[in-house]
Coordinates of C-alpha atoms in Angstrom, one line a residue:
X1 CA 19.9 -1.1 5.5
X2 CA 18.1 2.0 5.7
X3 CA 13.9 1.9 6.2
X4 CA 11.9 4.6 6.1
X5 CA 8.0 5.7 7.3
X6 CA 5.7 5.9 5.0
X7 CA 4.0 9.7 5.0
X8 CA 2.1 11.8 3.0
X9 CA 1.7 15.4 2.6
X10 CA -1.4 16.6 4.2
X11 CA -3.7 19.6 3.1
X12 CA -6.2 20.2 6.1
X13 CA -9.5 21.1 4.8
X14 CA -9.8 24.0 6.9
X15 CA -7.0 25.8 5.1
X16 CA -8.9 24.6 1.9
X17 CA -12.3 26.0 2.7
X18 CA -10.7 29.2 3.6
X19 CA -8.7 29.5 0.7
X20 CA -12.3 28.8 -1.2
X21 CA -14.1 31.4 0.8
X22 CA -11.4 33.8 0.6
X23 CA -10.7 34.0 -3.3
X24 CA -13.7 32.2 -4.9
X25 CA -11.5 29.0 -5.5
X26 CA -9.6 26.2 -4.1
X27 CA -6.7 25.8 -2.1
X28 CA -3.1 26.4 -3.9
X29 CA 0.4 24.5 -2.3
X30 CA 0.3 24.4 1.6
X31 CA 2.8 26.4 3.2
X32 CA 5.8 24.4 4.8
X33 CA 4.0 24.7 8.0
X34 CA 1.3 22.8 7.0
X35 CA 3.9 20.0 5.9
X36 CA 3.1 16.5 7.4
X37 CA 6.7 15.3 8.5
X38 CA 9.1 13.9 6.0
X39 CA 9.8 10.5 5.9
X40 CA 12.8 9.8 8.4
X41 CA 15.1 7.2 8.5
X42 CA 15.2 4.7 10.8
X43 CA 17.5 2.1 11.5
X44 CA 16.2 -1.1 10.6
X45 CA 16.5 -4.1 13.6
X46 CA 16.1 -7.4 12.3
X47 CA 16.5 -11.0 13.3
X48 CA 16.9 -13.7 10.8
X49 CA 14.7 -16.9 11.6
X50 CA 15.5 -19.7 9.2
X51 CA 14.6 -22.7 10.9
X52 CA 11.9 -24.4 9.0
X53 CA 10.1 -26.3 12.2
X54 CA 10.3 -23.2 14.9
X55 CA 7.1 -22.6 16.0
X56 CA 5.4 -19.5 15.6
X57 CA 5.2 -18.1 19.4
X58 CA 9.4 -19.1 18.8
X59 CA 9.3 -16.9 15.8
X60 CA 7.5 -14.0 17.7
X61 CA 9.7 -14.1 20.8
X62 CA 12.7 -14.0 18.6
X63 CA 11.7 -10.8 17.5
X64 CA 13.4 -7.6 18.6
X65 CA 11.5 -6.0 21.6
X66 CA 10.7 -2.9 21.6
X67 CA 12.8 0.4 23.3
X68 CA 11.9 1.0 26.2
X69 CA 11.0 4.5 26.1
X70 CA 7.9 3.4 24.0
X71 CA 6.7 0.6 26.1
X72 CA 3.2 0.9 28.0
X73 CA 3.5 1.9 31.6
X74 CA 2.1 -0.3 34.4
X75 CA -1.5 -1.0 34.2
X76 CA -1.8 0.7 30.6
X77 CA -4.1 -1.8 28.6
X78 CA -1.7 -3.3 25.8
X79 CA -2.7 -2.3 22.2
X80 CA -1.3 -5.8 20.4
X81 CA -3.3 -7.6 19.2
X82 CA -5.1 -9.7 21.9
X83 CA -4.6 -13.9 21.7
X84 CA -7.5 -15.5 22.3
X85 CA -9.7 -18.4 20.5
X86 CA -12.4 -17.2 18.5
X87 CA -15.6 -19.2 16.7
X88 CA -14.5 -20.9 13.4
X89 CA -16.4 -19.0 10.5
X90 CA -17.3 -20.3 7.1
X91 CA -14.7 -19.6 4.7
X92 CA -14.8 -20.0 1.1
X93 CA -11.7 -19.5 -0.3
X94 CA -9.0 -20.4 2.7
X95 CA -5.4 -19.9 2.1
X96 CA -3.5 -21.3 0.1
X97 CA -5.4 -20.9 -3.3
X98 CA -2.9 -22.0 -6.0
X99 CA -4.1 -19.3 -8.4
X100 CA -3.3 -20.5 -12.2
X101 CA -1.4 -16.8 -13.4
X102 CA -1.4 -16.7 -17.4
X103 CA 0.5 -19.4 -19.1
X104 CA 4.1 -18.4 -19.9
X105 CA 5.4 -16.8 -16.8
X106 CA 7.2 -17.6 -14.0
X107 CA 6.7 -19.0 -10.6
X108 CA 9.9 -19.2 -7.9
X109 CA 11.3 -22.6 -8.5
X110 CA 10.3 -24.2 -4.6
X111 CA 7.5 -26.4 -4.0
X112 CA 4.1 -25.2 -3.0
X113 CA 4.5 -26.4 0.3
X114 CA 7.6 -24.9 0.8
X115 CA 6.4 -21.4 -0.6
X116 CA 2.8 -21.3 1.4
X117 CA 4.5 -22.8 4.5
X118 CA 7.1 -19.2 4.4
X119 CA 4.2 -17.2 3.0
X120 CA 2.2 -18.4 6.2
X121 CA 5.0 -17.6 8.8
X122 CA 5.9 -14.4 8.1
X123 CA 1.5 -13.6 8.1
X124 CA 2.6 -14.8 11.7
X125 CA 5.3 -12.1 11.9
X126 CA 3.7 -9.5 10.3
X127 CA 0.4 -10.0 12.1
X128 CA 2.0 -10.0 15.6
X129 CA 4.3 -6.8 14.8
X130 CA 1.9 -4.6 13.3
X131 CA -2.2 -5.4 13.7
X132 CA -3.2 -3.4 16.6
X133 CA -6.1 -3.4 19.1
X134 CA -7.6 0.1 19.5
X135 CA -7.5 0.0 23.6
X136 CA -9.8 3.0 23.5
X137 CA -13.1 1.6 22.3
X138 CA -15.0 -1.5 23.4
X139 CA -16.3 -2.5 20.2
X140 CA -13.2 -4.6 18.7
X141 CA -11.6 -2.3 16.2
X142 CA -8.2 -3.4 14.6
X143 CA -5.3 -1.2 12.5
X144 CA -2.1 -1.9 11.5
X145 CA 0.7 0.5 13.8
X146 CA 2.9 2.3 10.9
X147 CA 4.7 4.4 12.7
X148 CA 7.4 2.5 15.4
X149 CA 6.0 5.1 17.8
X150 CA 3.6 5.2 20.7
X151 CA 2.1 7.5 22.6
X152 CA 3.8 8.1 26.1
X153 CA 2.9 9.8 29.2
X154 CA 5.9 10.8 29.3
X155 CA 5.3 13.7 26.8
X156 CA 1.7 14.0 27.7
X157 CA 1.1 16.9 25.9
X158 CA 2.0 15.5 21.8
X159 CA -0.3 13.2 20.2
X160 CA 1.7 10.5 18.0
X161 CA 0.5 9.2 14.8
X162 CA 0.1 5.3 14.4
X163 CA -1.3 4.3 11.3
X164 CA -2.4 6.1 7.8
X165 CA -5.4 4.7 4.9
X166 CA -2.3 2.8 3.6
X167 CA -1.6 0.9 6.1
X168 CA -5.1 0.2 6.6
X169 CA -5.9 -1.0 2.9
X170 CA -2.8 -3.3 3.1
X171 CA -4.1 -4.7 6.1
X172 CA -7.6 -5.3 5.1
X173 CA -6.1 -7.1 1.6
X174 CA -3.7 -9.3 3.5
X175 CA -5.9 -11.0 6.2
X176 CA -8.9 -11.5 3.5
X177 CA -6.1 -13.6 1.6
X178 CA -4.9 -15.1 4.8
X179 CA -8.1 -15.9 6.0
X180 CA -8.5 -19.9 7.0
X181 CA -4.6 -19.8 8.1
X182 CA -5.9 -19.0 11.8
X183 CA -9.1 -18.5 13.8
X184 CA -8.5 -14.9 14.1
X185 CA -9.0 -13.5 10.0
X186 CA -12.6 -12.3 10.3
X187 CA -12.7 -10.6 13.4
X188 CA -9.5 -9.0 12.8
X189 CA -10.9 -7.6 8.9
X190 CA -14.2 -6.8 10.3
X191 CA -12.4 -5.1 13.1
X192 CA -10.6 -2.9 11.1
X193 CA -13.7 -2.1 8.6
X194 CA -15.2 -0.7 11.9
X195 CA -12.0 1.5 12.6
X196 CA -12.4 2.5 8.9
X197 CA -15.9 3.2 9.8
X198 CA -14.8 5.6 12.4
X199 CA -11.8 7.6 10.4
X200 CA -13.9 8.9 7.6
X201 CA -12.4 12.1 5.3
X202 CA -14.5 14.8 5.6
X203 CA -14.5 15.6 2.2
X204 CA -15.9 12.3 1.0
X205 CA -18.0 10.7 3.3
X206 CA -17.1 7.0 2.6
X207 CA -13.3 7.7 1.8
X208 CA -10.9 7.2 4.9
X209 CA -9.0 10.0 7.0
X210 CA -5.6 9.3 5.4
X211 CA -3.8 9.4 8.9
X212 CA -4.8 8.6 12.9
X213 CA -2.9 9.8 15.8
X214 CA -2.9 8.7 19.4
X215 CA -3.8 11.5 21.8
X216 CA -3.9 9.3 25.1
X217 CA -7.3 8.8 25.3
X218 CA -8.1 8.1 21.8
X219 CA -7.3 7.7 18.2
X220 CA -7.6 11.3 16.1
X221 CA -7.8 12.6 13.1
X222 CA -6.4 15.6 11.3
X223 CA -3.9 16.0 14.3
X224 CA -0.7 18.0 12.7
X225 CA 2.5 18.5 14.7
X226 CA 1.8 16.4 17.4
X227 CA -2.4 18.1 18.0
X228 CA -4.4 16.6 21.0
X229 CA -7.2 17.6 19.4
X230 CA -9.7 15.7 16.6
X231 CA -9.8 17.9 13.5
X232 CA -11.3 17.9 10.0
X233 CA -9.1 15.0 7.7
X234 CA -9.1 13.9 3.8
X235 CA -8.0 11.1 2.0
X236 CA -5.1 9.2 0.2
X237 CA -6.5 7.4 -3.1
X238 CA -4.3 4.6 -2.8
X239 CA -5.4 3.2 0.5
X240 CA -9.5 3.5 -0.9
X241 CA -8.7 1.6 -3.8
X242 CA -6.9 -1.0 -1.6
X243 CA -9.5 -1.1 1.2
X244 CA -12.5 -0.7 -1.5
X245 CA -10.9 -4.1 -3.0
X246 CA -10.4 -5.9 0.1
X247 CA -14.2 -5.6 0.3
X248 CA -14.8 -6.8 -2.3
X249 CA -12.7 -9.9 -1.9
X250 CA -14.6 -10.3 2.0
X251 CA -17.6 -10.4 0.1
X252 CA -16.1 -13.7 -2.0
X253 CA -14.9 -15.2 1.0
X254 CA -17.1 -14.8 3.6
X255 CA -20.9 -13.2 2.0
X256 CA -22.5 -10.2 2.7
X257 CA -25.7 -12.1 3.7
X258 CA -24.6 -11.7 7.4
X259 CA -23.3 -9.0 9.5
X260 CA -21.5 -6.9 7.1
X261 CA -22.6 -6.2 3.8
X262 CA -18.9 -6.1 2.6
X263 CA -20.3 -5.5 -1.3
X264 CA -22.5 -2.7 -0.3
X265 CA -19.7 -0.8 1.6
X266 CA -17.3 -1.5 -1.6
X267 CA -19.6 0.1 -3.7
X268 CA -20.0 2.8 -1.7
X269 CA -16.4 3.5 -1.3
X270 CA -16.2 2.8 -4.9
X271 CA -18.7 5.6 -6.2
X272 CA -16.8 8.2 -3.6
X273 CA -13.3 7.2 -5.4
X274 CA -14.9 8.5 -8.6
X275 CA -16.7 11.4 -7.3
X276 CA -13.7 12.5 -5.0
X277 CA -10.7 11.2 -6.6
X278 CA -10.7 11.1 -10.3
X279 CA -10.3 13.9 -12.5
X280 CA -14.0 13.5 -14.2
X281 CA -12.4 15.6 -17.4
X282 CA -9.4 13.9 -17.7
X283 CA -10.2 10.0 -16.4
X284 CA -7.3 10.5 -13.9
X285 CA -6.7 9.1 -10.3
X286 CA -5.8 12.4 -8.2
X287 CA -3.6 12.6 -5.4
X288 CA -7.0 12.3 -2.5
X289 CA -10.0 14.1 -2.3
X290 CA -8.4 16.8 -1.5
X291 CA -7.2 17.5 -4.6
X292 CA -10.7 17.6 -5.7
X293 CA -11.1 21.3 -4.3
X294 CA -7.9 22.7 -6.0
X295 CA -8.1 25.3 -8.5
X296 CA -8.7 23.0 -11.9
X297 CA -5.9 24.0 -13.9
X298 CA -3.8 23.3 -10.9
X299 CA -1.0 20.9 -10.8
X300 CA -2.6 19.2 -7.5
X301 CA -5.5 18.6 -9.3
X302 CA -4.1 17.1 -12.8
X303 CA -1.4 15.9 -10.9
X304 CA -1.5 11.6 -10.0
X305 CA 0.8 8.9 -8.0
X306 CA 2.0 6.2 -10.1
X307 CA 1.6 3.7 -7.0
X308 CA -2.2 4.7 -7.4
X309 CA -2.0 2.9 -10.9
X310 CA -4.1 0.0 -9.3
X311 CA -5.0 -1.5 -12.9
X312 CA -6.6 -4.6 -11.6
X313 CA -8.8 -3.2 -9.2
X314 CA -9.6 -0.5 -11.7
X315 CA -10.7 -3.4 -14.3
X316 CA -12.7 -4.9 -11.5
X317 CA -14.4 -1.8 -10.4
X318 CA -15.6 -1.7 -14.1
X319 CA -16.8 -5.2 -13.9
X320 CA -18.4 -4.5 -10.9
X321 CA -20.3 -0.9 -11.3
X322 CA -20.4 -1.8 -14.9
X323 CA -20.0 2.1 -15.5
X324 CA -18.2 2.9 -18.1
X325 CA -16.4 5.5 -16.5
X326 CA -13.9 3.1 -14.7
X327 CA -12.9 1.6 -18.4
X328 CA -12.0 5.7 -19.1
X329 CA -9.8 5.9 -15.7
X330 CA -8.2 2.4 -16.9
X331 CA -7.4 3.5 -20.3
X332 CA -6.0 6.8 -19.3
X333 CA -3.7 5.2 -16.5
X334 CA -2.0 2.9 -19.4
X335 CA -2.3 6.4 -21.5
X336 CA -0.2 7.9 -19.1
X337 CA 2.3 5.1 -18.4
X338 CA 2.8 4.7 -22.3
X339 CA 3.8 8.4 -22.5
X340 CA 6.3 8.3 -19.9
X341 CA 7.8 5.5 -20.8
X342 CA 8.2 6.4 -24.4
X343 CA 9.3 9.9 -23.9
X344 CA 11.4 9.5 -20.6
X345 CA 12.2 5.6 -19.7
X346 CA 12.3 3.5 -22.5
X347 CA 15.6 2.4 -21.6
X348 CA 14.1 1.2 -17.9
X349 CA 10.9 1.1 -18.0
X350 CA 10.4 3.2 -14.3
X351 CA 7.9 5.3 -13.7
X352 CA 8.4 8.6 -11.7
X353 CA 6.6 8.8 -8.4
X354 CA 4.8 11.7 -9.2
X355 CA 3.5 12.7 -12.7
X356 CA 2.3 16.1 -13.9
X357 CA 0.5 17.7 -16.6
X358 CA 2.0 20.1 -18.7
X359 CA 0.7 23.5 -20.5
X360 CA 0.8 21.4 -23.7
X361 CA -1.7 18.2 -22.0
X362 CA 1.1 15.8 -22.2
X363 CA 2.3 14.0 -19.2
X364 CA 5.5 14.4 -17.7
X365 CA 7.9 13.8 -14.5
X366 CA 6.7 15.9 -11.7
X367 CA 9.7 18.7 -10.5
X368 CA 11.5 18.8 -7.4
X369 CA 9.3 19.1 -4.0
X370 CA 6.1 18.8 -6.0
X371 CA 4.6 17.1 -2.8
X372 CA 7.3 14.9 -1.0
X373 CA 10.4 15.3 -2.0
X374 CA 13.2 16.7 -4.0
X375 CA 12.8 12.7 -5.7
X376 CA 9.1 13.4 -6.9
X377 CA 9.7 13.1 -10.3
X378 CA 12.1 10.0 -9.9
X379 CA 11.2 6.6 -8.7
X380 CA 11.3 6.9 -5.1
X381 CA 9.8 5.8 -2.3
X382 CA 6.1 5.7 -4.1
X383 CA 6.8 4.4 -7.4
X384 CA 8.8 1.5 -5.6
X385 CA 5.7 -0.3 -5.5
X386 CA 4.9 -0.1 -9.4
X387 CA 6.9 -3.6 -10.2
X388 CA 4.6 -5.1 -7.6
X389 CA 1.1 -3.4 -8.6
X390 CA 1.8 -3.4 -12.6
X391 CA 3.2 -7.2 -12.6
X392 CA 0.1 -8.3 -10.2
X393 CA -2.4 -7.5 -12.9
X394 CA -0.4 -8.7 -15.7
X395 CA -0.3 -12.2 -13.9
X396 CA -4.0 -12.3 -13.1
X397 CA -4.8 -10.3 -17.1
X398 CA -1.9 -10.8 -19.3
X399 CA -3.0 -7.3 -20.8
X400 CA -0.8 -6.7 -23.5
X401 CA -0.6 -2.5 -22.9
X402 CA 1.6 -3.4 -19.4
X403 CA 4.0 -6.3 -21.5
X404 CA 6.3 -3.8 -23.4
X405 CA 7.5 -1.7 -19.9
X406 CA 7.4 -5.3 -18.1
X407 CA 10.2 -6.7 -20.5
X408 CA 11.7 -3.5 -20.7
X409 CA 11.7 -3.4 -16.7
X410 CA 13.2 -6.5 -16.1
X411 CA 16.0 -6.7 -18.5
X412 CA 17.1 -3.1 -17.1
X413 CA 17.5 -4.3 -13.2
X414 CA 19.1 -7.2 -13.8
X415 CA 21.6 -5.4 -16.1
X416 CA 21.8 -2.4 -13.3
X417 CA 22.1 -4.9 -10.7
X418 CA 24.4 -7.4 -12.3
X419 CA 22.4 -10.1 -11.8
X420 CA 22.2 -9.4 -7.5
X421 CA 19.3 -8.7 -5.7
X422 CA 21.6 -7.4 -3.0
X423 CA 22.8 -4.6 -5.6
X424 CA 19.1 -3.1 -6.8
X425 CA 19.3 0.5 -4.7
X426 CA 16.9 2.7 -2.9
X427 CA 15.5 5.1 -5.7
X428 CA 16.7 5.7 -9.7
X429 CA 16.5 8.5 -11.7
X430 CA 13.9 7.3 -14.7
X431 CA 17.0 7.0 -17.1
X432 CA 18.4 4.3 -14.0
X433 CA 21.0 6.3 -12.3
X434 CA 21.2 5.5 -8.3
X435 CA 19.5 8.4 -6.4
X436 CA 20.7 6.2 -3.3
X437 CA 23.7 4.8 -2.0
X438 CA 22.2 1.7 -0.3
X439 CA 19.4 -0.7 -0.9
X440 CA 16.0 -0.8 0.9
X441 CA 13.8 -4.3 0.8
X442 CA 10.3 -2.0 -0.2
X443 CA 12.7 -1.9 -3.8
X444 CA 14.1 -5.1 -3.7
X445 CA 11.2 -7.2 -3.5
X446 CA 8.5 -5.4 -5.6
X447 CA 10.9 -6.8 -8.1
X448 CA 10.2 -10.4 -7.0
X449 CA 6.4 -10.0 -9.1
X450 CA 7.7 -8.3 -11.9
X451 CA 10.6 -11.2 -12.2
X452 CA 7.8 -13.8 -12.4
X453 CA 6.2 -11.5 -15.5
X454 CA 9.6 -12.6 -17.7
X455 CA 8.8 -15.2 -20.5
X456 CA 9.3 -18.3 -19.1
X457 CA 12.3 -19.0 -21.8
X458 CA 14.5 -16.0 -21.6
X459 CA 17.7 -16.5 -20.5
X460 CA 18.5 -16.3 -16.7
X461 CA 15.4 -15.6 -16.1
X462 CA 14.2 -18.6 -13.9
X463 CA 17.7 -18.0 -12.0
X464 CA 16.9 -14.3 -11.4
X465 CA 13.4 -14.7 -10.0
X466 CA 14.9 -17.6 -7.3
X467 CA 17.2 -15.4 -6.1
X468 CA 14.9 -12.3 -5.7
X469 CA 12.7 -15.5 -3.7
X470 CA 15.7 -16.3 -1.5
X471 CA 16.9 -12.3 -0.9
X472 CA 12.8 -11.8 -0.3
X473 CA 11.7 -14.5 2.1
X474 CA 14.1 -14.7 4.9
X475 CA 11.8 -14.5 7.7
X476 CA 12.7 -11.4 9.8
X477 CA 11.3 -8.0 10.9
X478 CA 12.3 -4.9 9.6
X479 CA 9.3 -1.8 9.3
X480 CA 5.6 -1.6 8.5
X481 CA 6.1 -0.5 4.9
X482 CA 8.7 -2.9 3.8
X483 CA 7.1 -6.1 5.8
X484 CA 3.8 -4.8 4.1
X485 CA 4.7 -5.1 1.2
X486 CA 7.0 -7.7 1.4
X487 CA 3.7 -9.8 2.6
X488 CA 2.1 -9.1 -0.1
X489 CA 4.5 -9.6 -2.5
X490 CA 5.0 -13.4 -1.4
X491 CA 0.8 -13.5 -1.4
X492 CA 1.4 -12.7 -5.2
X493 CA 4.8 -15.1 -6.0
X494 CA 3.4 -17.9 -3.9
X495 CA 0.1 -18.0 -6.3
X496 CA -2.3 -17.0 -3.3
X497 CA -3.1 -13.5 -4.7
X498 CA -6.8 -14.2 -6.5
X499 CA -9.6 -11.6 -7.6
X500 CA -13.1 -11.4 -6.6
X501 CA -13.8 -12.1 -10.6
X502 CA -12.3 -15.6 -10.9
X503 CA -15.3 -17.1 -8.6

């Protein structure tokens, strides 16, 4: 199996206020030297752990080690995640939960036991692989390591990046939902709401630096082609949304009356979402705040991510901030799913990754190398996650505007992939031809939520959604973005994915 990073194009706000300065308005297409790197494949090295009673320090030393090449040199201070015993804290809503979804759907046919007891051993996995001590500050500060790379001394010269806002919001969302399975769930989420503290965009000032490099002697932002230096950053909208939220749901499970006031900084992250990140003409989520500053008739600033389609959060922002301006980005997000799924995947239900707006203000597939990729107006690598995100809220909502694509969805992959969870590949055209040869898990298992979305009496249906449980939970290691979501995913099918409205 192939695995790819996770990366995102990245406009430097430099080159932006230049561009400003320069013409009178904001910054067209970066050149392809101002490219971040594509995403590069990596071979994936995983070991399967099946035995129900192993313990988890069994389960981490059965991991695959590291190369060597990356591993710290003598008397470097390690940047894993530190073991020690910490205070027990108050918490209000410990894992598991047992959420009620809306009556109907599925749940994987194991016991609860069975599925929390999986759910909680691969948090062991996942939290041992990829949170990561920042060994350059005193104050603990905690992110989750994306990239499979370190920084060496052995090319001292090259920064290497370690983590992006992604990784960060699917960190912050995971441990608040793990929190009660070990000692170590608040310090580790406070720790990393300090490092998000410390990474801020500079375009919004409460919106995170979308990527962090490791220069040697600290963590940086805005470092392009392997920079030592600190420079000026912006943000993805995905991983604000996702690290807004997380707030949010600290707030439910621990207060804001001590330390952190985790509601506060969730609002605040919240009002810099819409000031920075939604097209205030339109109700659209753009691509970062970056896009803010483009010319407004420019694609990058009508342009939106379909893996940004974050419908739940969105309805709880509005419940929240009761602005009504959240209930306009919510309506236009189903406004623009409905379109391209009438006009482009009715057969599928897929959604591309990245969508455009055309001369005409209808919304359409974006072309070839829009941002990413010559797969930016197929479902790649982004829109991967939409089963997940779009099948999340219709669990917790049952909104009726996501049911139509859901069924549609659902009864296309299991037709496409006879039945197989091994067979669903690594990227589809939106009409559902293979753009890949092979299958990658960050596909497979996003399918896992939506399969639980099926009414509960159509055929096969209980069969399919076990097996995408049995392909999904094996209890190995493969890369940041595929374990993250995978962890997520079983947070969801296990019933332990709740919202900070339901208490």
């Amino acid at each position: 199996m192939k695995c790819f990073w996770k990366c995102r194009k990245f406009i430097p706000l430099f080159f932006l206020l230049a561009v400003f300065l320069l013409t009178g308005c904001s910054a067209e297409k970066p050149s392809e030297n101002q490219k971040s790197p594509e995403k590069v494949p990596q071979e994936s090295s995983s070991s399967d752990i099946t035995t129900d009673n192993l313990s988890s320090d069994k389960i981490t030393q059965a991991l695959p080690q590291k190369d060597s090449d990356t591993s710290l040199g003598k008397g470097e201070k390690d940047k894993r995640l530190e073991e020690k015993v910490v205070e027990k804290v108050d918490v209000k809503h410990p894992f598991p939960q047992h959420v009620s979804y809306i009556k109907g759907t599925l749940k994987p046919g194991l016991s609860q036991e069975e599925m929390d007891r999986t759910v909680g051993k691969f948090y062991k996995i996942w939290k041992d692989t990829y949170v990561t001590k920042n060994p350059y500050e005193d104050e603990a500060q905690y992110y989750v390591w994306y990239s499979g790379n370190k920084y060496t001394k052995a090319v001292p010269d090259k920064s290497v990046a370690v983590t992006v806002s992604e990784a960060h919001g699917y960190g912050m969302l995971t441990t608040v939902l793990m929190a009660g399975y070990d000692n170590e769930t608040k310090e580790i989420f406070d720790g990393m709401y300090s490092y998000y503290k410390e990474h801020l965009s500079s375009i919004g000032p409460h919106l995170m630096a979308w990527q962090q490099s490791d220069n040697g002697s600290a963590l940086i932002d805005g470092a392009q082609n392997g920079s030592m230096a600190d420079s000026d950053s912006d943000s993805a909208t995905d991983g604000d949304l996702d690290i807004a939220y997380a707030l949010l749901l600290a707030d439910k499970q621990w207060g804001s009356d001590k330390g952190i006031d985790y509601k506060q900084a969730a609002l605040d992250i919240i009002t810099d979402i819409m000031k920075y990140e939604v097209d205030q003409k339109d109700w659209t989520l753009q691509l970062g705040d970056w896009a803010s500053l483009s010319p407004s008739d420019s694609d990058y600033y009508t342009g939106t991510r379909s893996s940004d389609f974050l419908l739940g959060h969105l309805k709880v922002f509005y419940k929240v901030t009761k602005k009504k301006e959240w209930k306009q980005v919510t309506d236009k997000t189903y406004g623009i799913m409905e379109q391209i799924f009438t006009k482009y995947s009715s057969h599928t239900g897929l959604l591309p990754d990245f969508i455009i707006k055309n001369k005409k203000g209808k919304y359409e597939p974006a072309y070839k190398n829009f941002l990413e990729s010559e797969n930016d107006g197929n479902c790649g690598y982004n829109a991967c996650r939409d089963p997940w995100r779009i099948g999340t809220d219709y669990l917790v909502t049952g909104d009726k505007r996501e049911k139509e694509l859901l069924i549609k969805l659902n009864q296309w992959i299991r037709e496409a992939a006879e039945n197989n969870p091994d067979k669903i590949m690594a990227g589809y055209t939106l009409k559902g031809e293979p753009t890949g040869s092979y299958s990658d898990l960050c596909f497979t298992v996003p399918y896992l939520v939506a399969a639980m979305c099926q009414d509960k009496n159509t055929p096969g249906a209980q069969e399919w959604l076990d097996s995408l449980w049995s392909k999904c939970s094996v209890l190995n290691r493969e890369c940041y973005y595929n374990d993250s979501i995978k962890m997520l995913c079983l947070l969801v099918a296990s019933g332990n994915w709740w919202t900070p409205l339901i208490f």
